[in-house]
XYZ file of C-alpha atoms in Angstrom:
784
model
C 0.000 0.000 0.000
C 1.432 3.360 -1.054
C -0.668 6.264 0.303
C -0.222 9.802 -0.940
C 0.309 12.642 1.521
C 0.330 16.355 0.709
C 3.221 18.099 2.482
C 4.591 21.577 1.724
C 2.197 21.790 -1.257
C 3.776 18.670 -2.752
C 2.455 15.144 -3.040
C 4.774 12.669 -1.341
C 4.389 8.889 -1.537
C 5.088 6.789 1.563
C 5.420 3.024 1.821
C 2.933 1.709 4.368
C 3.773 -0.138 6.444
C 7.261 1.338 6.136
C 10.144 -0.970 5.266
C 12.683 -0.533 8.094
C 15.298 -3.076 7.029
C 15.758 -6.071 4.763
C 16.618 -9.588 5.809
C 18.995 -10.240 2.919
C 20.249 -8.798 -0.312
C 18.919 -11.640 -2.474
C 15.590 -12.489 -4.124
C 16.237 -10.544 -7.273
C 17.107 -7.242 -5.585
C 20.424 -5.595 -6.125
C 22.444 -4.269 -3.235
C 21.734 -0.611 -4.041
C 17.991 -1.198 -4.427
C 17.867 -2.837 -1.012
C 19.745 0.012 0.637
C 17.567 2.726 -0.866
C 14.255 0.936 -0.290
C 14.634 0.400 3.478
C 14.712 3.372 5.835
C 17.381 2.123 8.260
C 20.106 1.277 5.683
C 19.306 4.532 3.885
C 19.631 6.524 7.139
C 22.967 4.867 7.881
C 24.177 5.700 4.382
C 23.062 9.335 4.716
C 24.789 9.752 8.099
C 27.951 8.110 6.751
C 27.973 10.366 3.695
C 27.544 13.524 5.803
C 30.228 12.363 8.239
C 32.776 11.586 5.500
C 32.224 14.776 3.488
C 32.208 17.101 6.527
C 35.354 15.573 8.023
C 37.129 15.639 4.658
C 36.319 19.326 4.250
C 37.305 20.042 7.840
C 40.670 18.319 7.309
C 41.411 20.873 4.580
C 39.773 24.001 5.996
C 41.087 23.738 9.560
C 44.554 24.516 8.199
C 43.177 27.990 7.435
C 41.607 28.352 10.932
C 38.106 27.778 9.533
C 35.960 26.002 12.159
C 34.130 22.704 11.760
C 30.728 24.446 11.559
C 31.666 25.756 8.112
C 32.665 22.286 6.908
C 29.395 20.807 8.174
C 27.384 23.623 6.556
C 29.186 23.233 3.244
C 28.316 19.538 3.352
C 24.651 20.494 3.490
C 25.113 23.032 0.715
C 26.745 20.389 -1.494
C 24.068 17.775 -0.816
C 21.192 20.269 -0.879
C 19.268 22.003 -3.666
C 22.135 24.413 -4.241
C 24.161 21.654 -5.926
C 23.641 17.880 -5.902
C 19.959 17.815 -4.924
C 19.201 19.252 -8.358
C 19.940 15.793 -9.772
C 17.213 13.131 -9.710
C 19.448 10.534 -8.034
C 20.227 12.676 -4.991
C 16.776 14.308 -4.749
C 14.660 11.179 -5.241
C 16.914 8.248 -4.301
C 19.726 9.277 -1.956
C 17.801 11.953 -0.010
C 14.130 11.355 -0.891
C 11.495 13.596 0.661
C 10.163 10.709 2.760
C 13.543 10.315 4.521
C 13.899 13.953 5.556
C 11.827 13.568 8.702
C 13.925 10.664 9.974
C 17.159 12.503 9.235
C 15.797 15.603 10.963
C 15.035 13.599 14.101
C 18.634 12.346 14.248
C 19.946 15.874 13.753
C 17.574 17.315 16.348
C 18.839 14.785 18.894
C 22.396 15.937 18.128
C 21.457 19.616 18.483
C 19.536 19.046 21.721
C 22.629 17.315 23.084
C 24.760 20.258 21.949
C 22.559 22.884 23.624
C 22.109 20.731 26.728
C 25.867 20.279 27.178
C 26.466 23.975 26.474
C 24.069 24.839 29.307
C 25.586 22.204 31.605
C 29.046 23.712 31.054
C 27.725 27.187 31.839
C 28.521 28.343 35.335
C 25.644 30.731 36.030
C 27.411 31.941 39.163
C 30.127 33.367 36.893
C 27.604 35.957 35.687
C 27.357 37.283 39.238
C 31.148 37.218 39.710
C 32.024 38.507 36.237
C 32.538 42.140 37.238
C 31.158 45.386 35.884
C 33.248 45.460 32.698
C 32.249 42.001 31.536
C 28.635 42.512 32.612
C 28.480 45.800 30.702
C 30.113 44.257 27.634
C 27.751 41.271 27.650
C 24.508 43.216 28.027
C 25.428 46.311 25.975
C 26.786 44.233 23.063
C 23.249 42.964 22.526
C 20.976 45.782 23.754
C 22.660 48.686 21.957
C 22.829 47.021 18.488
C 19.202 45.942 18.931
C 18.055 49.451 19.861
C 20.078 51.156 17.134
C 18.944 48.570 14.590
C 15.269 49.091 15.390
C 15.700 52.864 15.291
C 17.353 52.630 11.870
C 14.608 50.342 10.563
C 11.670 52.349 11.874
C 11.039 53.865 8.469
C 11.724 50.581 6.660
C 9.397 48.229 8.551
C 6.292 49.494 6.769
C 7.769 48.456 3.415
C 8.736 44.944 4.625
C 7.391 41.664 3.251
C 3.664 41.476 3.899
C 4.044 37.969 5.302
C 6.210 39.309 8.119
C 4.735 41.144 11.051
C 6.467 43.952 12.904
C 7.173 41.611 15.812
C 8.791 39.116 13.422
C 11.159 41.766 12.081
C 11.974 42.790 15.655
C 12.755 39.140 16.344
C 15.040 38.903 13.308
C 16.850 42.064 14.396
C 17.247 40.589 17.872
C 18.798 37.427 16.430
C 21.283 39.497 14.440
C 22.232 41.356 17.642
C 22.529 38.186 19.692
C 25.811 36.804 21.057
C 25.325 33.101 21.760
C 27.556 31.406 24.295
C 27.672 27.965 22.577
C 28.847 29.543 19.309
C 31.524 31.671 20.987
C 32.691 28.761 23.160
C 33.029 26.491 20.122
C 34.896 29.160 18.134
C 37.286 30.016 20.989
C 38.001 26.326 21.540
C 38.735 25.612 17.882
C 41.004 28.674 17.623
C 42.845 27.465 20.772
C 42.194 30.716 22.622
C 40.402 29.209 25.617
C 43.085 30.144 28.148
C 44.141 33.416 26.549
C 43.012 36.734 27.975
C 40.899 37.420 24.888
C 39.322 33.975 25.111
C 38.394 34.401 28.770
C 36.838 37.820 28.140
C 34.892 36.539 25.134
C 33.568 33.527 27.060
C 32.569 35.601 30.087
C 30.897 38.314 27.987
C 29.059 35.797 25.806
C 27.919 33.949 28.932
C 26.249 37.132 30.191
C 24.875 37.975 26.763
C 23.769 34.374 26.177
C 21.685 34.210 29.346
C 20.182 37.630 28.600
C 19.505 36.550 25.018
C 17.888 33.286 26.114
C 15.403 35.227 28.230
C 14.819 37.646 25.327
C 14.299 34.729 22.936
C 11.879 32.958 25.266
C 9.843 36.109 25.915
C 9.953 37.080 22.252
C 8.604 33.749 21.022
C 5.945 33.748 23.750
C 4.680 37.188 22.696
C 5.041 36.545 18.956
C 3.119 33.269 19.033
C 0.629 34.506 21.704
C 1.543 31.758 24.167
C 0.820 31.474 27.880
C 3.753 33.294 29.552
C 2.970 32.196 33.154
C 2.978 28.573 32.029
C 6.430 28.969 30.464
C 7.819 30.577 33.618
C 6.282 27.832 35.764
C 8.160 25.149 33.806
C 11.438 27.024 34.221
C 10.800 27.435 37.941
C 10.336 23.664 38.326
C 13.815 23.085 36.865
C 15.415 25.627 39.191
C 13.465 25.049 42.405
C 12.945 21.271 42.269
C 15.552 19.538 40.153
C 18.601 21.676 40.965
C 18.376 21.220 44.776
C 18.013 17.480 44.243
C 21.139 17.395 42.052
C 23.080 19.544 44.534
C 22.203 16.994 47.201
C 23.529 14.205 44.963
C 26.780 16.140 44.502
C 27.209 16.496 48.270
C 26.697 12.762 48.755
C 29.240 11.835 46.067
C 32.760 11.290 47.496
C 35.397 13.714 46.240
C 37.066 12.435 43.073
C 34.302 9.888 42.374
C 31.781 9.799 39.533
C 28.066 10.264 40.035
C 26.180 6.959 40.044
C 25.002 5.826 36.613
C 21.389 5.702 37.831
C 21.433 9.450 38.577
C 22.947 10.198 35.168
C 20.308 8.098 33.391
C 17.496 9.747 35.354
C 18.852 13.213 34.528
C 19.009 12.401 30.814
C 15.441 11.101 30.923
C 14.238 14.362 32.509
C 16.192 16.339 29.889
C 14.419 14.449 27.100
C 11.130 15.132 28.886
C 11.864 18.866 28.885
C 12.595 18.769 25.143
C 9.241 17.064 24.495
C 7.457 19.435 26.892
C 8.774 22.627 25.285
C 8.035 21.282 21.814
C 4.482 20.480 22.907
C 4.121 24.001 24.309
C 5.017 25.382 20.848
C 8.414 26.600 21.955
C 11.763 25.721 20.395
C 12.651 22.163 21.445
C 16.275 23.172 22.087
C 15.129 25.688 24.709
C 13.867 22.814 26.835
C 17.289 21.157 26.841
C 18.976 24.503 27.471
C 16.726 25.504 30.406
C 17.117 22.154 32.131
C 20.871 22.150 31.473
C 21.223 25.471 33.301
C 19.757 23.854 36.412
C 22.527 21.218 36.559
C 25.562 22.062 38.744
C 28.519 22.784 36.462
C 31.790 20.908 36.763
C 32.542 17.679 38.605
C 31.039 15.399 39.576
C 27.571 15.902 38.033
C 28.333 18.092 35.038
C 31.511 16.205 34.151
C 29.694 12.838 34.238
C 27.063 14.117 31.789
C 29.703 15.600 29.491
C 31.713 12.369 29.411
C 28.537 10.400 28.666
C 27.191 12.559 25.840
C 30.177 14.219 24.202
C 31.272 11.342 21.968
C 28.683 9.893 19.575
C 25.953 12.590 19.794
C 28.466 15.402 19.342
C 30.752 13.759 16.782
C 28.108 12.102 14.574
C 24.580 13.418 15.211
C 25.425 17.114 15.596
C 27.086 17.392 12.127
C 23.906 15.838 10.700
C 21.862 18.673 12.208
C 24.137 21.384 10.795
C 24.107 19.719 7.388
C 20.280 19.478 7.363
C 20.067 23.195 8.204
C 22.122 23.985 5.107
C 20.190 21.455 3.002
C 17.006 23.466 3.622
C 18.584 26.483 1.908
C 18.895 27.054 -1.811
C 21.677 29.609 -2.142
C 20.997 30.109 -5.843
C 17.753 31.891 -4.950
C 19.647 34.533 -2.992
C 21.002 36.046 -6.193
C 17.604 36.123 -7.818
C 14.996 38.819 -7.344
C 12.642 38.506 -4.372
C 10.632 40.997 -2.373
C 12.541 43.199 0.112
C 15.874 41.543 -0.592
C 17.639 44.885 -0.285
C 15.993 45.597 3.064
C 17.066 42.331 4.648
C 20.539 42.503 3.119
C 20.970 45.967 4.654
C 19.624 44.623 7.955
C 22.305 41.920 8.019
C 25.151 44.282 7.147
C 24.048 47.069 9.479
C 23.531 44.681 12.395
C 27.027 43.251 11.960
C 28.636 46.693 11.706
C 26.661 48.079 14.665
C 27.605 45.149 16.872
C 31.277 45.366 15.923
C 31.452 49.130 16.538
C 29.608 48.900 19.869
C 31.889 46.115 21.158
C 34.958 47.990 19.930
C 33.970 51.223 21.685
C 33.229 49.332 24.889
C 36.581 47.510 24.842
C 38.920 50.332 23.768
C 39.060 52.169 27.133
C 40.660 49.163 28.868
C 42.224 47.090 26.062
C 44.775 47.655 23.258
C 43.377 48.360 19.787
C 44.229 44.977 18.228
C 42.854 43.062 21.212
C 39.682 45.166 21.114
C 39.213 44.390 17.421
C 39.709 40.664 18.024
C 37.270 40.611 20.949
C 34.687 42.515 18.897
C 35.049 40.059 16.017
C 34.597 37.043 18.300
C 31.512 38.524 19.984
C 30.045 39.183 16.536
C 30.468 35.599 15.341
C 27.491 33.573 14.100
C 26.948 29.847 14.067
C 24.609 26.931 14.577
C 22.372 28.611 17.162
C 21.593 31.519 14.827
C 20.961 29.161 11.914
C 18.664 26.945 14.004
C 16.563 29.937 15.099
C 16.085 30.999 11.470
C 15.193 27.418 10.537
C 12.599 27.414 13.329
C 11.144 30.638 11.911
C 10.961 29.135 8.425
C 9.344 25.912 9.681
C 6.667 28.035 11.412
C 5.959 30.020 8.231
C 7.575 33.203 9.587
C 9.864 33.492 6.554
C 10.243 31.918 3.142
C 13.004 29.770 1.659
C 14.598 32.716 -0.142
C 14.927 34.785 3.028
C 16.171 31.772 4.985
C 18.781 31.119 2.304
C 19.945 34.732 2.556
C 20.419 34.440 6.322
C 22.125 31.057 5.948
C 24.569 32.524 3.423
C 25.351 35.450 5.729
C 26.000 33.073 8.653
C 28.283 30.950 6.492
C 30.284 34.012 5.373
C 30.491 35.288 8.951
C 31.653 31.906 10.288
C 34.358 31.749 7.604
C 35.741 35.282 7.649
C 35.845 36.014 11.393
C 38.012 33.021 12.443
C 40.484 33.775 9.656
C 40.751 37.433 10.703
C 41.147 36.500 14.373
C 43.918 34.001 13.618
C 45.754 36.659 11.567
C 45.417 39.460 14.113
C 45.930 37.564 17.362
C 48.534 34.974 18.295
C 48.768 34.417 22.082
C 52.221 32.815 21.923
C 53.776 36.042 20.605
C 53.754 37.606 24.054
C 55.682 34.644 25.455
C 58.700 35.322 23.250
C 61.818 35.751 25.401
C 63.069 39.210 24.470
C 64.271 39.798 28.056
C 66.495 37.545 30.108
C 64.410 35.487 32.531
C 66.819 32.785 33.592
C 68.990 31.831 36.549
C 72.281 32.458 34.729
C 71.388 36.164 34.340
C 70.451 36.624 38.017
C 72.753 38.313 40.477
C 74.092 35.874 43.107
C 72.160 37.428 46.002
C 68.931 38.191 44.147
C 65.691 36.374 44.882
C 65.084 33.205 42.867
C 61.515 32.978 41.588
C 60.277 29.494 40.670
C 56.888 28.418 39.332
C 56.179 24.788 40.290
C 53.507 22.885 38.347
C 51.560 20.220 40.239
C 49.292 17.659 38.571
C 49.096 14.629 40.863
C 49.520 14.266 44.662
C 52.942 12.593 44.381
C 54.286 15.623 42.516
C 54.045 17.641 45.743
C 56.589 15.485 47.587
C 58.996 15.401 44.612
C 58.912 19.181 44.236
C 59.467 19.743 47.952
C 62.482 17.412 47.934
C 64.148 19.517 45.281
C 63.116 22.819 46.836
C 64.706 21.713 50.111
C 68.077 22.056 48.401
C 67.319 25.696 47.554
C 65.381 26.995 50.544
C 67.750 26.463 53.475
C 69.853 29.607 53.260
C 68.548 33.132 53.838
C 71.124 34.612 51.456
C 69.491 32.696 48.577
C 65.809 33.427 49.194
C 63.229 31.676 47.015
C 59.848 33.054 45.957
C 57.772 29.978 45.192
C 54.659 30.080 43.031
C 52.673 26.849 42.845
C 50.029 26.190 40.199
C 47.799 23.157 40.557
C 46.730 22.131 37.055
C 43.389 20.319 36.796
C 41.744 19.139 33.596
C 38.540 20.938 32.695
C 35.559 18.588 32.472
C 31.972 19.798 32.673
C 32.944 23.481 32.358
C 32.940 25.564 29.177
C 34.933 28.408 30.681
C 38.380 27.883 32.244
C 38.792 28.729 35.920
C 41.814 30.387 37.514
C 41.935 30.761 41.291
C 44.366 32.664 43.487
C 44.124 30.994 46.884
C 45.570 34.078 48.577
C 42.451 35.996 47.543
C 40.194 33.043 48.235
C 41.286 32.972 51.878
C 39.654 36.355 52.349
C 36.292 35.233 50.957
C 33.313 34.283 53.070
C 33.739 30.581 52.335
C 30.822 30.382 49.905
C 33.070 29.817 46.896
C 33.877 26.262 45.789
C 37.049 24.841 47.289
C 39.793 23.444 45.058
C 43.223 21.956 45.709
C 42.842 21.832 49.498
C 45.616 19.256 49.965
C 48.065 21.145 47.729
C 47.317 24.463 49.440
C 47.761 22.963 52.912
C 51.026 21.207 51.979
C 52.727 24.307 50.609
C 51.411 26.566 53.348
C 53.067 24.218 55.837
C 56.214 24.228 53.724
C 56.289 28.035 53.765
C 55.824 28.026 57.533
C 58.622 25.502 58.054
C 61.001 27.595 55.911
C 60.005 30.990 57.263
C 62.537 33.666 56.366
C 63.973 32.108 53.234
C 60.848 31.005 51.349
C 57.536 32.614 50.409
C 54.795 30.640 48.674
C 51.717 31.591 46.680
C 49.348 28.907 45.441
C 47.059 28.993 42.407
C 44.669 26.566 40.729
C 44.007 26.394 37.002
C 41.120 24.323 35.644
C 41.348 24.211 31.865
C 41.469 21.937 28.853
C 44.614 19.815 28.723
C 45.619 21.316 25.360
C 45.666 24.843 26.768
C 47.106 24.390 30.263
C 50.407 25.931 29.215
C 48.670 29.268 28.608
C 47.950 29.759 32.319
C 51.461 28.571 33.201
C 53.055 31.104 30.841
C 50.763 33.935 31.926
C 51.591 33.355 35.585
C 55.316 33.050 34.824
C 55.289 36.390 33.022
C 53.176 38.070 35.691
C 55.445 36.907 38.528
C 58.716 37.364 36.579
C 59.859 33.825 37.340
C 63.267 32.556 36.274
C 62.268 28.885 36.066
C 59.175 26.770 35.482
C 59.429 23.433 37.278
C 57.367 20.655 35.664
C 57.027 16.981 36.659
C 58.056 14.148 34.344
C 55.216 12.079 32.905
C 56.533 8.750 34.213
C 56.195 7.621 37.823
C 58.515 5.100 39.481
C 57.591 3.139 42.594
C 59.688 2.768 45.732
C 61.115 -0.469 44.337
C 62.238 1.347 41.179
C 59.604 -0.191 38.903
C 57.521 1.931 36.520
C 54.044 2.474 37.995
C 52.331 4.736 35.481
C 52.774 7.062 32.514
C 50.739 10.108 31.549
C 51.017 10.962 27.854
C 48.804 14.047 28.294
C 51.375 15.412 30.751
C 54.199 14.552 28.362
C 52.537 16.512 25.542
C 52.086 19.460 27.907
C 55.768 19.344 28.875
C 56.745 19.487 25.192
C 54.610 22.598 24.688
C 56.130 24.243 27.750
C 59.670 23.477 26.599
C 58.935 24.912 23.181
C 57.394 28.262 24.148
C 58.183 28.984 27.806
C 59.058 32.635 28.547
C 61.785 31.568 31.008
C 63.978 28.573 31.824
C 62.371 25.165 32.377
C 63.250 22.294 34.687
C 61.852 18.773 34.279
C 61.941 16.868 37.563
C 61.607 13.140 38.087
C 62.220 10.852 41.044
C 63.459 7.304 40.446
C 61.809 5.984 43.592
C 63.169 7.628 46.715
C 66.431 9.098 47.952
C 66.304 12.696 48.907
C 67.272 11.863 52.461
C 70.132 10.588 54.542
C 72.057 7.393 54.340
C 73.819 7.692 51.000
C 77.566 7.736 50.803
C 79.641 10.563 49.457
C 81.646 9.427 46.479
C 85.025 10.908 45.696
C 86.304 10.487 42.175
C 89.997 10.897 41.535
C 92.350 10.143 38.702
C 93.194 6.679 39.995
C 89.845 5.335 41.052
C 86.498 5.894 39.355
C 84.539 5.411 42.565
C 85.902 5.225 46.058
C 83.732 5.121 49.174
C 84.603 7.661 51.834
C 83.049 9.087 54.945
C 79.263 9.177 55.522
C 77.360 11.596 53.364
C 75.691 14.752 54.608
C 71.920 15.070 54.439
C 71.868 15.675 50.687
C 74.462 14.891 48.044
C 74.084 16.527 44.636
C 75.897 15.804 41.399
C 75.940 18.382 38.622
C 77.095 16.796 35.333
C 78.774 19.503 33.258
C 79.537 19.067 29.555
C 79.034 22.638 28.359
C 76.472 24.638 26.430
C 73.742 27.105 27.375
C 71.637 24.574 29.263
C 74.596 23.304 31.287
C 75.579 26.873 32.178
C 72.020 27.383 33.430
C 72.182 24.123 35.398
C 75.481 25.011 37.106
C 74.052 28.418 38.065
C 71.226 26.606 39.841
C 73.636 24.115 41.456
C 75.726 27.016 42.751
C 72.672 28.306 44.637
C 72.081 24.854 46.101
C 75.619 24.885 47.519
C 74.745 27.880 49.721
C 73.229 25.331 52.093
C 76.058 23.835 54.237
C 74.128 20.563 54.546
C 74.348 20.067 50.776
C 77.412 18.391 49.295
C 77.838 19.407 45.658
C 79.981 17.502 43.201
C 80.562 19.079 39.794
C 81.432 16.230 37.448
C 82.891 17.711 34.292
C 83.146 15.522 31.214
C 85.608 16.798 28.612
C 86.788 15.592 25.246
C 90.377 15.368 24.060
C 89.448 17.188 20.839
C 90.452 20.792 20.110
C 88.331 23.275 22.076
C 86.093 25.711 20.239
C 84.714 29.119 21.208
C 81.772 27.522 23.028
C 84.154 25.390 25.099
C 86.175 28.468 26.026
C 82.975 30.139 27.263
C 82.127 27.012 29.249
C 85.567 27.151 30.877
C 85.104 30.816 31.782
C 81.725 30.134 33.406
C 82.962 27.085 35.321
C 86.080 28.850 36.560
C 83.980 31.810 37.675
C 81.681 29.532 39.663
C 84.615 27.753 41.301
C 86.263 31.064 42.258
C 83.043 32.190 43.955
C 82.934 28.936 45.923
C 86.639 28.751 46.841
C 85.889 28.762 50.572
C 82.983 26.325 50.305
C 83.993 23.074 51.991
C 80.932 21.285 50.604
C 81.867 21.682 46.918
C 84.241 19.647 44.795
C 84.919 19.602 41.060
C 86.012 16.412 39.282
C 87.062 16.274 35.656
C 86.952 13.184 33.431
C 88.079 12.781 29.837
C 85.680 10.710 27.737
C 86.082 9.904 24.078
C 82.484 9.058 23.099
C 79.004 8.369 24.355
C 79.828 4.820 25.406
C 82.419 5.975 27.945
C 80.032 8.690 29.167
C 77.247 6.147 29.694
C 79.596 3.808 31.548
C 80.864 6.565 33.851
C 77.386 7.856 34.698
C 76.107 4.326 35.361
C 78.945 3.775 37.846
C 77.950 6.764 39.995
C 74.186 6.797 39.418
C 73.344 5.229 42.796
C 75.672 7.445 44.829
C 73.831 10.796 44.813
C 70.477 12.033 46.032
C 69.967 14.580 43.245
C 71.384 14.941 39.740
C 71.269 18.309 37.969
C 71.909 18.160 34.219
C 71.382 20.412 31.219
C 69.014 19.351 28.481
C 71.603 20.506 25.945
C 69.042 21.198 23.242
C 70.571 20.951 19.716
C 74.051 20.326 21.175
C 74.214 16.528 21.204
C 75.258 16.092 17.568
C 78.285 18.389 17.913
C 79.451 16.970 21.263
C 81.942 14.039 21.195
C 81.084 13.205 24.831
C 77.547 12.177 23.858
C 78.182 10.845 20.350
C 75.845 7.964 19.573
C 73.670 8.324 22.687
C 70.914 10.253 20.936
C 70.297 7.276 18.616
C 69.002 5.308 21.605
C 67.157 8.169 23.276
C 63.686 7.275 24.560
C 62.769 10.699 25.930
C 64.120 13.563 23.771
C 62.604 16.101 26.164
C 65.203 15.039 28.774
C 68.257 15.372 26.548
C 70.778 12.539 26.272
C 72.100 12.688 29.867
C 68.659 13.033 31.433
C 67.383 10.228 29.230
C 70.300 8.038 30.285
C 69.496 8.557 33.972
C 65.836 7.667 33.275
C 66.811 4.425 31.544
C 65.900 1.134 33.186
C 69.514 0.023 32.614
C 70.777 2.673 35.067
C 70.267 1.861 38.742
C 69.480 4.972 40.734
C 66.895 6.014 43.287
C 67.713 9.697 43.273
C 65.910 12.693 41.829
C 66.941 14.137 38.478
C 66.438 17.721 37.350
C 66.856 18.432 33.628
C 67.364 22.143 32.946
C 66.681 24.050 29.730
C 67.746 27.682 29.610
C 65.255 30.243 28.350
C 65.009 30.390 24.577
C 65.603 34.036 23.740
C 64.514 35.630 20.490
C 65.815 38.650 18.688
C 63.246 41.401 18.758
C 61.900 42.259 15.338
C 62.147 45.866 14.301
């Protein structure tokens, strides 16, 4: 039975009962006929086609800083009536009219997930804490363009399309003035600006504007469609007054560091789906239901993070691109260039709204930001995306605009989403301000000046390792240390990064969420125990793993630190066996080494040491290793081959020797080849250090001649278990030209440690001491 149904003034034939799937591909049917005749194989083919085309386009366009939304939209343009849908095969076989509803349902599920997660990641409390500047920027960037736009159009509204009411044109103007948080958050993330100052301001401002715009949108649709406003408000109140307290209670009952029970997550998702159905039944946008309920969920761990981890994979990666593609498939861009009523009016509306919004944001930002940064922020706040397109699609589906007008708006959104990211990537590069034009290293410090160190903490065991090393620097008042500690936590369940100064948090009323309690307590005790020679300030950064280095660099520049201390990604147990590895941490360390605005030290602990009981080893010309009298509390070996990194490392070791309880051995490895200019400089630095420490009884310098890397490896292996701490230079780009390490780089497992640091991390070397690998600041010549 094949009934005929009239839909959108067209007669569409449906198979009844519908054929969902086929049992086999035999019985006289070809493979293609079977796929196109059953709805489930056809849906799978459509989703696969959209996924392949959008990801292929994104692979090319992302190199030009064009976001994934553009690739997904272009997929819809290609498959829609603008191009391929003009052919009979695509229009009637691949994407027949009868399959559009099923494909729309899949896309709607993806979009509801997108808006729901965007609301879950929103921290509504940030609006209250955002400050006057951000609050003003968020509200004014929408209200002023809307008011100016309506004033400009007052004389034009009477000549508008007769199908559009005055309230509809006001709604369209409001959409053009809107700054949507999900769009800005997605753009900032894809441009890798999340942790930059511009990114934080854009996210905070769009959060304020997004909440204000959501209320405007809800009220606007209620008035436009003559709906029951008290009923809408009652449904929102249920989410805030009933569900949120229940979820807060669940959070309080969940142990710290644990996930919310799966039953609570499933129940929450069921209620979210219920809100989508409810709002759709009340003739409101279905996505508003997911958004309103998402705002009621506590952001961050454990509730928000559990929902994000559950929904962010398949719905976001597969179903959401389907929704964006179907939005573009509804548009026929060829009609935009044809003649239709009031085309000039709406084209002027789009251009004027964009210019007004840009100028307003620019004027608001200029008094407290540089010109280029103000331009970039204004561009980001003026960006358009999937939320704007979905609102216009909702208007078209409800007969508030025609296909031609919808196509015009879709084209403008596509141009906006392409041009703005490219301009932002050209104008703003956060890493430029990290370039080392000024000396921020230990070698350049005066001997009695304060040493400022930024220690990065990820896991609990990093605290003890860092303190062990700092003990060698913080025992003498003449070498005071200013310690800055940043606890780096991965951002899950938050859209905006969080940066906390615990010095300021102490003065709060205790209502703010508490982070890093154990780290704060440990270093406060450390500061107290080393009163007079150490000061400590503790910070917490909660951000995406890819952007953690931004907060590290910003803090290092703000505090004028000479060294960033980072933990190694591998952890050894007390017995010396490897317990765990963290490749996310390793990638972060690479990024820090590459762009850090000061020197960097990578610290790892091979399973203990750092205390008493080791023996001091004296190396002389006759014996490679001879046991002598009991060691002091800490014995340190600085392996000196030469180069910028080794000169930085010996400058740090010299400060360690200010503590009488530290025994420092400088083990110099030299080659019998002719010395070059770099070697002469190394000799000058070493001799200067030794002259300064002439009267130090706890310092000795031993020199060994080695011909190649094999002899170096053998010598280091023989003394590896005789020191508590090793300090070595990374010797970046020096290994190839150094005879002492010839051949060692071929077997290097961890290039970030350099050849000597990698050798000490090898399982073939028996040591239980700590190793600090030092890289001197990479300085750049300032461009004129």
